[in-house]
Coordinates of C-alpha atoms in Angstrom, one line a residue:
M1 CA -7.5 -2.1 -49.1
A2 CA -6.0 -3.1 -45.7
R3 CA -2.1 -2.5 -47.2
R4 CA -3.2 1.9 -47.5
L5 CA -4.4 1.6 -44.5
R6 CA -1.7 0.3 -43.0
R7 CA 0.3 3.0 -45.1
T8 CA -2.2 5.5 -44.1
G9 CA -2.1 5.2 -40.5
R10 CA 2.0 4.5 -40.4
S11 CA 2.8 7.9 -42.0
G12 CA 0.1 8.8 -39.6
V13 CA 1.6 8.0 -36.5
V14 CA 5.2 9.5 -37.9
A15 CA 3.5 13.1 -38.6
A16 CA 2.0 13.0 -35.2
D17 CA 5.5 11.8 -33.6
A18 CA 7.3 14.4 -35.7
R19 CA 5.3 17.1 -33.9
L20 CA 5.0 15.4 -30.5
P21 CA 7.6 12.9 -30.3
L22 CA 6.5 10.2 -27.6
L23 CA 7.0 6.7 -29.2
G24 CA 10.4 7.0 -28.0
Q25 CA 9.0 7.2 -24.1
V26 CA 6.3 4.9 -25.2
R27 CA 8.6 2.1 -26.3
A28 CA 10.2 2.3 -23.9
G29 CA 7.5 2.4 -21.2
L30 CA 6.0 -1.0 -22.5
R31 CA 9.2 -2.4 -22.0
K32 CA 9.9 -1.4 -18.3
V33 CA 10.7 -4.2 -16.0
F34 CA 8.4 -4.8 -13.0
P35 CA 9.3 -7.3 -10.6
D36 CA 7.2 -10.4 -10.0
H37 CA 6.0 -11.0 -6.1
W38 CA 2.8 -11.4 -5.1
S39 CA 3.2 -8.7 -2.2
F40 CA 3.6 -6.0 -4.9
L41 CA -0.1 -6.7 -6.2
L42 CA -1.0 -5.1 -3.1
G43 CA -1.1 -1.2 -4.6
E44 CA -2.6 -3.0 -7.6
I45 CA -5.6 -4.0 -5.8
A46 CA -6.1 -0.4 -4.4
L47 CA -5.8 1.1 -7.9
Y48 CA -8.4 -1.6 -8.5
S49 CA -10.6 -1.3 -5.8
L50 CA -11.0 2.9 -6.2
L51 CA -11.6 2.7 -10.2
V52 CA -14.4 0.4 -8.9
L53 CA -15.2 3.2 -6.3
L54 CA -15.0 6.3 -9.4
L55 CA -17.5 3.8 -11.9
T56 CA -19.8 3.4 -8.6
G57 CA -19.5 6.3 -7.4
T58 CA -20.5 8.2 -10.9
W59 CA -23.4 5.9 -11.3
L60 CA -24.9 6.6 -7.1
A61 CA -24.2 10.0 -7.5
L62 CA -27.2 10.4 -10.4
F63 CA -30.0 9.3 -7.7
F64 CA -28.3 10.9 -4.8
A65 CA -29.8 14.2 -3.6
P66 CA -27.4 16.5 -1.3
S67 CA -29.9 18.0 0.9
L68 CA -31.4 17.8 4.8
E69 CA -35.0 19.2 3.8
H70 CA -37.2 17.6 5.4
V71 CA -39.8 15.4 3.2
T72 CA -42.4 12.7 3.6
Y73 CA -41.6 9.8 3.3
T74 CA -44.1 7.3 0.5
G75 CA -41.7 4.7 -0.8
P76 CA -42.4 1.2 -0.8
Y77 CA -40.8 0.4 2.5
V78 CA -43.5 0.0 4.7
P79 CA -42.3 0.6 7.9
L80 CA -41.1 4.6 6.8
Q81 CA -44.0 5.0 5.2
G82 CA -45.7 8.6 6.3
R83 CA -43.0 9.6 8.6
P84 CA -40.6 12.6 8.1
V85 CA -37.2 12.1 6.6
S86 CA -34.6 14.3 5.0
E87 CA -34.1 13.9 1.1
A88 CA -30.8 13.0 1.6
Y89 CA -31.7 9.9 3.5
A90 CA -35.4 9.5 1.1
S91 CA -32.9 9.4 -1.8
T92 CA -30.6 6.7 -0.3
L93 CA -33.7 4.4 0.2
R94 CA -34.8 5.3 -3.8
I95 CA -31.7 3.6 -4.5
S96 CA -32.1 0.8 -2.2
F97 CA -35.2 0.1 -2.8
E98 CA -36.6 1.3 -6.1
V99 CA -34.0 2.0 -9.1
R100 CA -33.1 -0.9 -10.5
G101 CA -29.6 -2.6 -9.5
G102 CA -29.3 0.2 -6.8
L103 CA -28.8 -2.0 -4.3
L104 CA -26.8 -4.1 -5.9
I105 CA -24.2 -0.8 -6.7
R106 CA -24.6 0.7 -3.2
Q107 CA -23.1 -2.3 -1.7
I108 CA -20.4 -2.7 -4.2
H109 CA -19.2 0.9 -3.8
H110 CA -19.0 0.3 0.5
W111 CA -17.7 -2.6 0.0
A112 CA -15.0 -1.6 -2.7
A113 CA -14.1 1.5 0.3
L114 CA -13.5 -0.7 3.0
V115 CA -11.5 -3.0 1.1
F116 CA -9.5 0.5 -0.5
V117 CA -8.4 0.9 2.8
F118 CA -7.2 -1.9 3.4
A119 CA -5.4 -2.4 0.3
I120 CA -3.7 0.9 1.2
G121 CA -2.7 0.4 4.6
A122 CA -1.4 -3.4 4.0
H123 CA 0.5 -1.8 0.9
L124 CA 1.7 0.6 3.3
L125 CA 2.8 -1.8 5.4
R126 CA 4.5 -4.2 3.1
V127 CA 7.1 -0.6 1.8
Y128 CA 7.7 -0.4 5.9
F129 CA 8.5 -3.2 6.5
T130 CA 10.7 -4.0 3.6
G131 CA 12.6 -1.0 3.8
A132 CA 11.3 0.3 0.3
F133 CA 10.5 4.3 1.7
R134 CA 14.5 4.5 1.5
R135 CA 16.1 6.9 -0.2
P136 CA 15.4 8.2 -3.2
R137 CA 11.9 6.9 -2.2
E138 CA 11.3 8.9 0.4
L139 CA 8.4 11.1 -1.2
N140 CA 6.3 8.2 -2.9
W141 CA 6.0 7.5 0.9
V142 CA 4.5 10.7 1.7
V143 CA 2.4 10.7 -1.3
G144 CA 1.4 7.0 -0.5
V145 CA 1.0 8.1 3.8
T146 CA -1.3 11.2 2.1
M147 CA -3.4 9.0 -0.1
F148 CA -4.5 7.2 3.3
L149 CA -5.2 9.9 5.0
L150 CA -7.2 10.6 2.5
A151 CA -8.9 7.3 2.0
L152 CA -9.9 7.2 5.5
V153 CA -11.7 11.5 4.7
E154 CA -13.2 9.7 1.8
G155 CA -14.5 6.9 3.6
F156 CA -15.6 8.7 6.4
A157 CA -17.4 11.7 4.0
G158 CA -19.4 9.2 2.4
Y159 CA -20.2 7.5 5.3
S160 CA -22.5 9.9 6.8
L161 CA -24.0 11.1 3.9
P162 CA -26.8 8.6 3.7
D163 CA -28.3 10.8 7.2
D164 CA -29.7 7.4 9.4
L165 CA -29.0 7.3 12.3
L166 CA -25.7 5.1 12.5
S167 CA -24.3 7.8 10.4
G168 CA -25.6 10.8 12.3
T169 CA -24.3 9.6 15.6
G170 CA -20.4 9.3 13.7
L171 CA -21.1 13.1 12.2
R172 CA -22.2 14.0 16.5
T173 CA -19.0 12.6 17.3
A174 CA -16.8 14.6 15.0
Q175 CA -18.8 17.3 16.3
G176 CA -17.2 16.4 19.6
I177 CA -13.6 16.3 18.3
M178 CA -14.1 19.8 17.0
L179 CA -15.3 21.2 20.3
S180 CA -13.2 20.2 22.3
V181 CA -10.4 21.9 20.5
P182 CA -9.5 25.0 22.8
V183 CA -10.4 28.4 21.8
A184 CA -11.1 27.6 17.6
G185 CA -14.0 24.4 18.1
T186 CA -17.3 26.1 18.4
Y187 CA -16.2 28.6 15.8
L188 CA -14.9 25.2 13.3
S189 CA -18.4 23.2 14.7
F190 CA -20.4 26.1 13.2
F191 CA -18.6 26.2 9.8
V192 CA -18.5 22.8 8.7
F193 CA -22.4 22.3 10.2
G194 CA -23.6 25.6 8.9
G195 CA -25.1 26.8 12.8
E196 CA -25.4 25.0 15.7
Y197 CA -25.8 21.1 15.5
P198 CA -27.2 19.6 13.6
G199 CA -26.8 22.3 11.6
G200 CA -28.1 22.2 7.8
D201 CA -25.4 21.9 5.3
I202 CA -23.1 19.8 6.8
I203 CA -24.8 17.2 3.9
A204 CA -24.6 19.5 1.0
R205 CA -21.0 20.1 1.9
L206 CA -19.8 16.7 2.4
Y207 CA -21.2 15.9 -1.1
P208 CA -18.4 17.8 -2.7
V209 CA -15.9 16.6 -0.6
H210 CA -16.9 13.2 -1.9
I211 CA -17.3 13.3 -5.2
L212 CA -15.2 16.0 -6.1
L213 CA -12.4 16.6 -4.0
V214 CA -10.7 14.1 -2.4
P215 CA -11.3 12.1 -5.2
G216 CA -9.2 14.1 -7.7
L217 CA -6.8 14.4 -4.9
L218 CA -6.6 10.6 -5.0
V219 CA -6.3 10.1 -8.7
G220 CA -3.6 13.1 -9.2
L221 CA -2.0 11.2 -6.3
V222 CA -2.1 8.1 -7.6
A223 CA -0.7 9.4 -10.7
L224 CA 2.2 11.3 -9.3
H225 CA 2.7 7.6 -7.3
L226 CA 2.8 5.8 -10.5
L227 CA 5.1 8.6 -12.4
L228 CA 7.7 8.0 -9.2
V229 CA 7.6 4.2 -9.4
V230 CA 8.7 3.9 -13.2
R231 CA 11.1 6.8 -13.0
L232 CA 13.0 5.1 -9.7
K233 CA 12.3 1.6 -10.7
H234 CA 11.1 -0.6 -8.4
T235 CA 12.7 -2.9 -5.5
Q236 CA 12.4 -5.9 -5.3
W237 CA 13.5 -9.4 -3.4
A238 CA 17.5 -10.2 -3.0
A239 CA 18.1 -13.3 -5.3
P240 CA 20.9 -14.7 -7.9
G241 CA 20.9 -11.5 -10.6
R242 CA 19.5 -9.0 -8.8
T243 CA 21.2 -5.8 -7.5
G244 CA 20.5 -2.2 -6.3
R245 CA 21.7 -1.8 -10.2
N246 CA 19.0 -3.8 -12.0
V247 CA 15.2 -4.7 -12.2
V248 CA 14.4 -8.4 -13.1
G249 CA 10.9 -8.9 -14.1
Q250 CA 8.4 -9.3 -16.6
P251 CA 8.1 -6.2 -19.2
F252 CA 4.5 -4.1 -19.1
F253 CA 3.1 -4.8 -22.0
P254 CA 2.3 -7.5 -22.8
H255 CA 3.0 -9.5 -19.6
Y256 CA 2.4 -7.1 -16.9
V257 CA -0.2 -5.7 -18.4
A258 CA -2.0 -9.2 -19.3
K259 CA -1.6 -10.6 -15.8
S260 CA -3.1 -7.0 -14.4
A261 CA -6.3 -7.0 -15.9
G262 CA -6.7 -10.5 -14.8
L263 CA -6.3 -9.5 -11.5
F264 CA -8.5 -6.5 -11.8
F265 CA -11.6 -8.6 -13.0
M266 CA -10.7 -10.5 -9.6
V267 CA -11.0 -7.4 -7.7
A268 CA -14.0 -6.3 -9.8
G269 CA -15.3 -9.7 -9.6
L270 CA -15.0 -10.4 -5.3
L271 CA -16.8 -7.1 -5.0
V272 CA -19.6 -7.6 -6.8
A273 CA -19.9 -11.5 -5.5
L274 CA -19.9 -9.1 -2.2
G275 CA -22.1 -6.2 -3.0
A276 CA -24.3 -9.2 -3.6
L277 CA -24.3 -11.7 -1.0
A278 CA -23.4 -9.7 2.0
Q279 CA -25.7 -7.4 3.4
I280 CA -23.6 -4.2 4.6
N281 CA -24.8 -0.7 5.8
P282 CA -29.2 -1.1 6.0
V283 CA -29.4 2.2 6.3
W284 CA -33.6 1.2 6.1
A285 CA -33.0 -0.8 9.2
Y286 CA -31.6 2.2 10.8
G287 CA -33.9 4.6 10.4
P288 CA -33.0 8.6 10.0
Y289 CA -31.1 10.6 12.0
R290 CA -33.1 12.9 15.1
P291 CA -30.6 14.6 17.3
D292 CA -32.3 13.0 20.2
F293 CA -31.7 9.4 19.2
D294 CA -28.8 7.1 19.6
S295 CA -27.9 4.5 17.8
T296 CA -27.1 1.7 20.5
G297 CA -24.6 -1.1 19.7
S298 CA -23.0 1.6 16.8
Q299 CA -19.7 1.1 15.8
P300 CA -18.4 2.6 12.4
D301 CA -16.4 1.5 9.5
W302 CA -12.7 -0.6 10.8
Y303 CA -11.0 2.0 9.5
V304 CA -11.7 4.3 12.0
G305 CA -12.7 1.6 14.9
F306 CA -9.6 3.2 16.3
L307 CA -10.9 6.5 17.0
E308 CA -14.1 5.0 18.7
G309 CA -12.0 3.2 20.9
A310 CA -9.4 5.5 22.3
L311 CA -13.2 7.7 22.8
R312 CA -13.9 4.7 24.6
L313 CA -10.9 4.0 26.6
M314 CA -9.7 7.2 28.1
P315 CA -11.8 8.6 31.0
G316 CA -13.3 11.8 30.9
V317 CA -11.2 14.5 32.5
E318 CA -11.5 18.2 31.9
T319 CA -10.0 20.9 33.1
R320 CA -11.0 24.6 33.5
L321 CA -8.6 27.2 32.6
W322 CA -8.9 31.0 32.4
G323 CA -12.5 30.6 31.4
H324 CA -12.6 27.6 29.2
T325 CA -12.9 24.0 29.2
L326 CA -10.4 21.5 28.1
M327 CA -12.0 18.4 27.4
W328 CA -9.0 15.9 27.1
N329 CA -10.9 13.1 26.2
P330 CA -12.3 14.2 23.0
L331 CA -8.7 16.2 22.3
V332 CA -6.5 13.5 23.0
T333 CA -7.7 10.6 21.3
G334 CA -9.6 11.9 18.9
V335 CA -7.2 15.4 17.6
V336 CA -3.2 14.7 19.2
L337 CA -3.7 10.6 18.9
P338 CA -4.3 10.6 15.5
G339 CA -2.1 14.1 14.7
L340 CA 0.9 11.8 16.0
F341 CA 0.0 8.6 14.2
F342 CA 0.5 10.5 11.0
L343 CA 3.0 12.8 12.0
G344 CA 5.6 10.0 13.0
L345 CA 4.1 8.3 9.2
Y346 CA 4.9 10.6 7.8
A347 CA 8.4 11.3 10.0
Y348 CA 9.9 8.3 9.8
P349 CA 12.3 7.3 6.5
F350 CA 13.9 10.5 7.4
F351 CA 13.9 9.8 10.8
E352 CA 15.8 6.1 10.2
H353 CA 18.3 8.0 7.7
W354 CA 19.3 10.6 10.3
I355 CA 20.1 8.3 12.8
S356 CA 21.5 5.8 9.8
G357 CA 23.6 8.4 8.5
D358 CA 23.8 6.6 5.4
P359 CA 23.2 8.5 2.2
G360 CA 23.2 5.8 -0.5
E361 CA 20.3 4.4 -2.6
R362 CA 18.8 0.7 -1.4
H363 CA 16.4 -0.5 -4.2
L364 CA 16.4 -4.1 -2.7
C365 CA 14.1 -5.1 0.2
D366 CA 14.6 -5.9 3.6
R367 CA 13.9 -9.2 5.3
P368 CA 12.1 -7.9 8.6
R369 CA 14.2 -10.5 10.8
N370 CA 17.0 -9.0 9.2
R371 CA 16.2 -5.4 11.1
P372 CA 14.9 -5.9 14.2
A373 CA 14.0 -3.0 15.9
R374 CA 12.4 -1.6 12.4
T375 CA 10.4 -4.7 12.7
A376 CA 9.6 -4.7 16.4
L377 CA 8.7 -1.0 15.9
G378 CA 5.7 -1.6 13.4
V379 CA 4.5 -4.8 15.4
A380 CA 4.1 -2.3 18.8
V381 CA 2.1 -0.2 16.8
L382 CA 0.1 -2.6 15.3
S383 CA -0.8 -4.1 18.7
G384 CA -2.2 -1.2 20.2
Y385 CA -3.7 -0.4 17.3
A386 CA -5.7 -4.0 17.2
V387 CA -6.3 -3.4 21.3
L388 CA -8.4 0.2 20.1
L389 CA -10.0 -1.4 17.1
L390 CA -11.3 -3.9 20.1
A391 CA -12.1 -0.8 22.5
G392 CA -14.7 0.7 19.6
A393 CA -16.6 -2.6 20.6
Q394 CA -16.1 -3.4 23.7
D395 CA -20.1 -3.4 24.3
W396 CA -20.3 -6.0 22.1
I397 CA -17.5 -7.6 23.3
A398 CA -19.7 -7.9 27.0
F399 CA -23.1 -8.4 25.5
I400 CA -21.4 -11.4 23.9
T401 CA -19.8 -12.5 26.6
E402 CA -21.2 -11.6 30.0
V403 CA -18.6 -10.0 30.9
P404 CA -19.3 -5.8 32.9
V405 CA -19.0 -3.4 30.5
A406 CA -16.1 -1.5 32.9
G407 CA -14.1 -4.6 33.4
I408 CA -13.9 -4.5 29.6
T409 CA -12.7 -1.5 30.1
W410 CA -10.0 -1.5 32.3
A411 CA -8.6 -5.2 31.0
L412 CA -8.3 -3.2 27.3
R413 CA -6.8 -0.1 28.9
C414 CA -3.8 -2.3 30.9
A415 CA -3.3 -4.0 27.5
F416 CA -3.3 -0.5 25.8
L417 CA 0.0 0.1 27.7
L418 CA 1.5 -3.1 28.6
L419 CA 1.2 -5.5 25.0
P420 CA 3.2 -2.9 22.8
P421 CA 6.3 -2.5 24.7
A422 CA 6.0 -6.5 25.0
A423 CA 5.2 -6.8 21.7
F424 CA 8.5 -4.5 20.5
W425 CA 10.6 -6.8 23.1
L426 CA 9.2 -10.5 21.6
T427 CA 9.4 -9.2 18.2
R428 CA 12.7 -8.0 18.8
R429 CA 14.2 -11.6 20.7
L430 CA 12.3 -13.4 17.4
C431 CA 13.7 -11.4 14.6
L432 CA 17.2 -11.8 16.6
A433 CA 16.5 -15.9 16.6
L434 CA 16.0 -16.0 13.0
Q435 CA 18.6 -14.1 11.9
A436 CA 20.8 -16.3 14.0
R437 CA 18.8 -19.9 12.6
D438 CA 20.0 -18.1 9.1
S439 CA 23.5 -18.4 10.1
H440 CA 23.4 -22.4 11.9
L441 CA 22.2 -22.6 8.3
L442 CA 24.7 -21.3 6.2
L443 CA 27.4 -22.7 8.6
H444 CA 25.6 -26.6 8.4
G445 CA 22.9 -26.2 6.1
A446 CA 19.8 -27.8 6.2
E447 CA 17.9 -31.1 8.0
T448 CA 17.8 -33.3 5.1
G449 CA 15.4 -36.0 8.2
E450 CA 18.2 -38.8 7.5
V451 CA 20.5 -40.0 10.9
R452 CA 23.9 -41.1 10.9
Q453 CA 26.0 -43.2 12.8
S454 CA 29.9 -42.4 13.2
V455 CA 32.7 -44.6 13.7
E456 CA 32.9 -44.3 17.7
G457 CA 29.1 -45.3 17.1
G458 CA 27.7 -41.8 18.0
Y459 CA 24.2 -40.8 16.0
H460 CA 24.1 -37.6 14.3
P461 CA 21.3 -35.7 12.2
A462 CA 22.2 -35.6 8.1
H463 CA 22.9 -32.1 6.4
E464 CA 23.2 -30.7 3.5
P465 CA 24.0 -27.1 1.6
L466 CA 21.4 -24.5 1.6
P467 CA 20.2 -24.2 -3.0
P468 CA 22.1 -20.9 -4.0
A469 CA 19.1 -19.3 -3.7
E470 CA 18.5 -19.7 -0.6
R471 CA 22.2 -19.3 0.3
Y472 CA 21.6 -15.7 -1.5
L473 CA 18.8 -14.7 0.0
R474 CA 20.4 -15.5 3.7
T475 CA 23.4 -13.7 2.6
V476 CA 22.7 -10.2 0.7
Y477 CA 21.0 -7.9 3.4
E478 CA 22.4 -5.0 4.1
I479 CA 24.1 -4.8 8.2
P480 CA 23.1 -1.7 9.8
V481 CA 25.8 0.0 11.7
P482 CA 25.4 2.4 14.6
L483 CA 26.7 5.9 14.8
T484 CA 29.9 6.8 15.8
A485 CA 31.4 10.9 16.4
P486 CA 32.7 11.9 14.3
A487 CA 36.4 13.5 14.3
G488 CA 35.6 17.0 15.5
A489 CA 32.7 16.7 17.0
E490 CA 34.2 18.4 20.3
G491 CA 34.7 21.5 19.1
A492 CA 31.2 22.1 18.8
G493 CA 28.8 24.2 20.5
P494 CA 26.5 22.6 23.2
R495 CA 23.4 21.9 21.6
R496 CA 25.6 20.3 18.6
R497 CA 27.6 18.4 20.6
M498 CA 23.2 17.5 22.5
V499 CA 21.8 16.7 19.0
A500 CA 25.3 14.7 17.9
R501 CA 24.8 12.1 21.4
L502 CA 21.0 12.4 20.8
R503 CA 21.7 10.8 17.3
R504 CA 24.0 8.3 18.6
A505 CA 22.7 7.2 21.4
L506 CA 19.6 6.4 19.1
S507 CA 21.6 4.8 16.6
R508 CA 22.9 2.2 19.0
W509 CA 19.1 1.2 20.5
Y510 CA 17.7 0.8 16.6
H511 CA 20.8 -0.6 15.3
G512 CA 23.0 -1.8 18.3
D513 CA 22.8 -5.6 17.9
P514 CA 23.8 -6.4 13.8
M515 CA 24.2 -10.3 13.2
R516 CA 26.9 -10.8 10.2
P517 CA 26.2 -13.7 8.3
P518 CA 28.9 -16.5 8.3
V519 CA 30.3 -15.8 4.8
S520 CA 34.4 -14.5 4.2
P521 CA 35.4 -11.2 4.2
A522 CA 35.8 -10.9 0.1
A523 CA 31.8 -12.2 0.2
S524 CA 31.4 -10.0 2.2
R525 CA 32.7 -6.9 0.2
T526 CA 30.9 -8.0 -2.6
V527 CA 27.2 -8.3 -0.9
E528 CA 28.2 -4.8 -0.4
A529 CA 28.6 -3.6 -3.9
V530 CA 25.6 -5.8 -4.8
L531 CA 23.6 -4.0 -2.7
A532 CA 25.0 -0.6 -3.6
G533 CA 22.4 1.5 -5.8
P534 CA 23.3 3.0 -8.9
D535 CA 25.4 6.2 -7.3
K536 CA 28.1 3.4 -6.2
P537 CA 30.8 1.3 -8.0
A538 CA 29.5 -1.9 -9.8
P539 CA 29.9 -4.8 -8.0
P540 CA 32.7 -7.7 -8.7
S541 CA 32.4 -10.6 -10.8
E542 CA 32.4 -12.8 -7.8
T543 CA 28.7 -14.4 -6.4
P544 CA 28.7 -14.2 -2.5

């Protein structure tokens, strides 16, 4: 019987493959090799957090009522009994106190959203600092940044649905940012809220965006991202045997599948533990939203904390032009600053390619120390973000430290202007110092801890050569070279000459401090061949 079933199944598979030839692709996909490094798991944490979000969000959608119609609360939470609340708020309380397991699922969903955004951000930082966005992965970087932007929108939309006092304060802030848009701000606010604030349609409009539109886009982008990873192959860290033309690691099945499944259960278990043990977003403590009330000491979720901090730090400046009032605080901090931030993220791979000029493919990760300007720029942006995040909690800092809010505000304003340049300079110097230390280790080896006496009577620390893997790591990396003026550039027009001069100046500023490892010219040529992608000649047999 078993033999007959196997024979029937085999014939069925052969017949299906004859009509839809996928066995070859499936077999190749199962043997696809993935590098084995902990930093590559950040993207998987985001993927599994999204899966938990989809599962818990589907369950919550069965009980949530997306309506601002007012009802009288008659549930088990005594402090709110008899008070008029919206149906959205009442259904959130019903999920929390009356539906079996509802509060646990709500809190798992909220924690998963925080972990999801954090994992995407950490994954983007890993890609940025290791140079994994370079050709041929520029499109995948754009996809990743878009997913990060959609995750912020999705998080804010879900955070606003319960219609409690805290989320209503966030919606009021969003409405103020909309109104600051010149000319179109009033129309935009009326369209989003369905009339004069607070309107009556905002929850009903956010709900399909939160459960259908943005999740559908995220799932589609995740599928595209994974397809591009498989098609373009994964980046990997430099090590003996790894080049720009191969991938060294574990096959997708069964090794990587087993490890990835274990990671999924770890992520899901951690989120369940957080949902069960760590309270988050207690909407019953905030109370229902009322436009004439405000939430004292309110802070949004961390991923939009930088926006809150920017709004608090910028002075309230306005300008009257042609009968219109321009409110620079919400406009600059709520529209211009996020717009410039994401524009910079989208454009960065193309900017670095433009000032580098090398069209070759790159499949080995950079060590951050070997790209001082790129690393310093990332640290400078992160330091500015950290200042804005602290500014979003300036009232709590003043309450805890008993320092006046005005003093904290001015200190954070100065830090926002001075800390990023200082972080850029210090990080660049540290990267160069670490490169110098690598060169010293390559020349003299690592100290053994022993002290030896020479025949002259002097004492010297003993050294031993670096292991091959350590030497390889400190030798095999790309050395960027600043652009030079191409031949015949003098005959170009004035605009093209100006653009060329700007490009060379930026290239000198960005790549003007190369530090070459102390290796022979032959080893340098071998390193260049090892780093080259499939579009370059195969590397010679000698090793660096």
